[in-house]
Short mmCIF file of C-alpha atoms in Angstrom, two decimals:
data_model
loop_
_atom_site.label_atom_id
_atom_site.label_comp_id
_atom_site.label_asym_id
_atom_site.label_seq_id
_atom_site.Cartn_x
_atom_site.Cartn_y
_atom_site.Cartn_z
CA MET B 24 0.00 0.00 0.00
CA ASN B 25 1.38 3.41 -0.96
CA THR B 26 1.56 6.04 1.73
CA LEU B 27 1.88 9.68 0.90
CA PRO B 28 4.87 11.55 2.31
CA SER B 29 4.17 13.90 5.19
CA PRO B 30 3.72 17.55 4.20
CA PRO B 31 6.66 19.79 5.09
CA HIS B 32 4.70 21.48 7.88
CA ALA B 33 3.85 18.18 9.65
CA ARG B 34 5.21 17.82 13.19
CA GLU B 35 7.28 14.80 12.17
CA GLU B 36 8.94 16.61 9.27
CA ILE B 37 9.65 19.70 11.35
CA GLY B 38 11.16 17.41 13.96
CA ARG B 39 13.41 15.73 11.40
CA ARG B 40 14.63 19.13 10.22
CA LEU B 41 15.26 20.34 13.77
CA LYS B 42 17.27 17.22 14.58
CA ALA B 43 19.29 17.39 11.36
CA THR B 44 19.95 21.09 11.95
CA ARG B 45 21.05 20.48 15.54
CA LEU B 46 23.43 17.76 14.37
CA ALA B 47 24.74 19.94 11.53
CA LEU B 48 25.48 22.66 14.07
CA GLY B 49 27.28 20.13 16.28
CA LEU B 50 24.95 20.78 19.21
CA ARG B 51 23.35 18.71 21.94
CA ALA B 52 19.92 19.47 23.40
CA ARG B 53 21.76 20.78 26.47
CA ASP B 54 23.60 23.31 24.28
CA ILE B 55 20.31 24.54 22.81
CA HIS B 56 18.82 24.89 26.29
CA ARG B 57 21.80 26.92 27.52
CA ALA B 58 21.78 29.20 24.48
CA THR B 59 18.02 29.71 24.11
CA GLY B 60 16.18 28.54 27.22
CA ILE B 61 14.26 25.85 25.32
CA GLY B 62 13.96 22.92 27.72
CA GLU B 63 15.73 19.70 26.80
CA SER B 64 12.46 17.76 27.19
CA ALA B 65 10.57 20.21 24.97
CA TRP B 66 13.34 20.03 22.35
CA SER B 67 13.23 16.24 22.41
CA GLN B 68 9.47 16.32 21.87
CA TYR B 69 9.93 18.71 18.94
CA GLU B 70 12.58 16.51 17.33
CA ASN B 71 10.53 13.35 17.80
CA GLY B 72 7.39 14.91 16.30
CA ARG B 73 5.38 14.55 19.49
CA ARG B 74 4.91 18.28 19.93
CA PHE B 75 4.58 21.12 17.43
CA PRO B 76 7.27 23.74 18.11
CA ASP B 77 5.67 26.98 19.20
CA LEU B 78 6.94 29.99 17.26
CA LEU B 79 7.81 31.94 20.41
CA GLN B 80 9.88 28.98 21.64
CA ILE B 81 11.69 28.53 18.32
CA LEU B 82 12.50 32.19 17.63
CA PRO B 83 15.47 32.28 20.07
CA PHE B 84 16.90 29.16 18.39
CA ALA B 85 16.41 30.62 14.91
CA ASP B 86 17.94 33.96 15.90
CA ARG B 87 20.86 32.54 17.87
CA PHE B 88 21.95 29.99 15.27
CA GLY B 89 20.92 31.69 12.01
CA VAL B 90 18.27 29.12 11.15
CA SER B 91 15.44 30.41 9.00
CA LEU B 92 11.84 29.89 10.06
CA ASP B 93 11.14 29.02 6.41
CA TRP B 94 13.47 26.06 6.84
CA ILE B 95 12.02 24.99 10.19
CA TYR B 96 8.33 25.27 9.34
CA ARG B 97 8.26 24.91 5.54
CA GLY B 98 11.39 22.91 4.69
CA ILE B 99 12.91 25.46 2.30
CA PRO B 100 16.67 24.78 2.41
CA THR B 101 17.61 27.84 0.36
CA ALA B 102 16.56 29.93 3.36
CA LEU B 103 19.59 28.60 5.28
CA PRO B 104 23.18 29.79 4.98
CA PHE B 105 24.83 27.64 2.29
CA GLU B 106 27.20 25.63 4.49
CA LEU B 107 24.53 24.98 7.11
CA ALA B 108 22.12 23.87 4.38
CA GLN B 109 24.68 21.43 2.98
CA ASN B 110 25.47 19.94 6.40
CA THR B 111 21.82 19.75 7.41
CA LEU B 112 20.72 18.09 4.17
CA ALA B 113 23.55 15.56 4.56
CA HIS B 114 22.25 14.67 8.04
CA LEU B 115 18.70 14.35 6.69
CA ALA B 116 19.86 12.03 3.92
CA ALA B 117 21.85 9.92 6.38
CA SER B 118 18.93 9.35 8.75
CA PRO B 119 15.65 8.28 7.15
CA SER B 120 12.51 9.06 9.12
CA ASP B 121 11.92 5.43 10.08
CA GLU B 122 15.37 5.02 11.66
CA PRO B 123 15.40 4.55 15.46
CA GLU B 124 15.99 7.73 17.39
CA ALA B 125 19.47 8.39 18.72
CA PRO B 126 19.71 9.76 22.25
CA LEU B 127 19.98 13.50 22.58
#
């Protein structure tokens, strides 16, 4: 049976992008918490697609690390700085959505 891919604004897809971006930046959830105040538990829920990231929570992350909201919420890689886009897309390609989650 064919299943349609999730739309780019689905929680799961946003979570995949957040995780790939975090890895591309070389960060741990703890680093994000220290830099932005986003709780490690909340970040984990965002990455795992269990919770939709609230804009007011994500803005400090986007501002601090130069990550476009168009990338986070819509999946538009051209909105990222070139090197970050390349690294992030490489992480996305290396970890399909059905792969078991790695610990944060």
